[in-house]
Amino acid sequence: MNIDQIKKEFPIFDEKIQNNDLVYLDSANSSQKPKIVVDRINEFYTKQFSNVGRSVHYLAVAATNLYENTRSSVQKYINAKDKNEIVFTKGATEALNLVANTLGQSYLQEGDEVLITELEHHSNYVPWHFLRKSKNIKINFAEINEEGEITLEEIEKKITPKTKLISITHLSNVTGAILPVKEITQLAHSKGIIVVVDGCQGAPHLKLDMQDLECDFYAISCHKMYGPTGLGVLYGKKKWLEELPPYQGGGGMINEVKKDRISYGELPNKYEAGTMATAQVIAFDQSIKFLESIGIENVMKHEADLVEYGQELLQKNNSVKLIGNPKNKGGVLSFTIEGVHPHDIATILDEDGVAIRAGHHCCQILHDKLNIPASARASVGVYNTKEDLDQLNDSINNCKKIFNL
Amino acid sequence: MNLKELYQEIILEHGKNPRNLRKTEGFNKDAKGNNPLCGDNVHVYLKLNGQKIVEDASFEGSGCAISMASASIMTDLIKGKNEHEAKEIVEDFLGMIKENPELKSKYLSEDEKTKLMCLSGVKQYPMRVKCATLSWHTMVSAFDEKTEEVKTEN
């Protein structure tokens, strides 16, 4: 795998950012876009544009085919059993809201319990909180261990006879912990519990196989996966998507509309009301092609090497404290520096062209648990190199110098 | 962009050892502020005497060097001012942080102006302006006895 070559596929790295070469270490937030994805959006709008699934003219038919083609590519990429198990949404957030909302409408009952974890992003907590408010369901939290992991044993401990659903992240966006999703799903299913996975960090960085994982739902954020913004994917087992009620009502999701009755369309239209993010869906096919051209095994190896290198580098740096030390770790390095607030770190690093994120990363529950208001986070993607992490370390040293540490 | 301008010695010093980082005993006005995007929070306490003059000002909370230094300098120089004077100083400060090249308020001494101007480097960092202004908005809210938490503008 030739990183120089891969980096060349991303036009942003030709740009100078405040006169610096860009050291982009914020891919857990959103990834940069390869040229083929950007070009595909442009090409679709300039040469092929039409709305999909409605008109019979040439452009509409062609656009519909392109749109459905991405659905097939996603199905293949995540090894879903059926093409209709792939639903496009406006993001992973909407995907998780869709699941919580529809399960809340027709499956979860007052007093039922939902088990999530202390690692969850707000988008995998707030939708369940809505049900806590509206349906009086209870939310339980599986707790992290010293290393910032969620173990199978902890999940097992927190399951009660009332647990109806477990909703967990595949890969923590703060500690980098990769959760044993397959084992958790097996355990959950043996007790009749549904499993929802927030795959925002998992999908861009791990090999996905829905038939192997066996989870009931899996939410994907396309913009973190070298794809366009405004697009997410919800994988749902066919039996669930068929059984659950629609999420939003509007054009495209209906079968028949009369003054006194309405029947809903078949999958996947049932969950895709209104005009969808057509150009983004069509361009996302190129993101998958991009990942396939490298091979996810190669991506995983490259990112594991990077994170190991970065971890060693930061561990050796006095006054830097890494958050979490999970055995199975994705490409996330969250840290604090004694005496320097993360926002100050991020501003100082930015001056060298090093883009990281500072704050609570939409994980206030986790930061409360760690007893820190915020952290700094460097996260890697397929285009990063060891030199990027060296620059990170150098800029951290500059930050310490400014703060007289 | 100039980091040295942003992180002047005085900012670093106030950030490290903030003045008035405590809760005023017998305070009669207070308000809370928070920055939902980054989770920073501040609680400002004021004690006004019979003549409505700020006898003591203090704050509790956590945040970056800019926000801590700003709250530290603010609570220091607001002591001895009445509500009218304090609010004019706030306006003057907010104007300076956003656009004005200098401070104009007659209620500020030259020494106080120099101290406040140390925060002017923030101007070049639009994402950080809210760090510098949170405690000031919160103090106004305390004067106005608003019970709602102050949220920083984006």
Coordinates of C-alpha atoms in Angstrom, one line a residue, chain B residues 10 14 17 19 23 28 30 32 35-36 38 40-41 43 54 57 60 69 74 76 81-82 94 97 106 111 122 125 148:
Chain B
I10 CA -0.2 37.9 31.4
H14 CA -3.9 34.6 34.9
N17 CA -3.4 31.4 38.7
R19 CA -7.7 35.6 40.6
K23 CA -17.4 31.8 45.6
N28 CA -26.3 38.8 46.2
D30 CA -25.0 35.4 40.4
K32 CA -24.3 30.7 35.2
N35 CA -20.5 27.0 26.2
P36 CA -22.4 23.9 24.9
C38 CA -17.0 22.7 24.2
D40 CA -16.8 25.0 29.4
N41 CA -18.8 26.5 32.2
H43 CA -20.5 30.7 37.5
V54 CA -19.5 45.9 43.4
A57 CA -16.7 39.6 42.4
E60 CA -16.1 29.3 39.6
A69 CA -7.7 34.7 32.2
M74 CA -12.8 40.9 34.7
D76 CA -10.5 42.0 39.3
K81 CA -17.6 49.9 39.9
N82 CA -21.4 50.3 40.0
L94 CA -17.1 43.1 23.7
I97 CA -12.9 41.8 21.2
K106 CA -13.9 56.5 30.9
D111 CA -3.6 50.2 33.6
V122 CA -8.4 36.6 20.3
Y125 CA -9.2 33.5 16.2
E148 CA -31.5 31.2 32.6

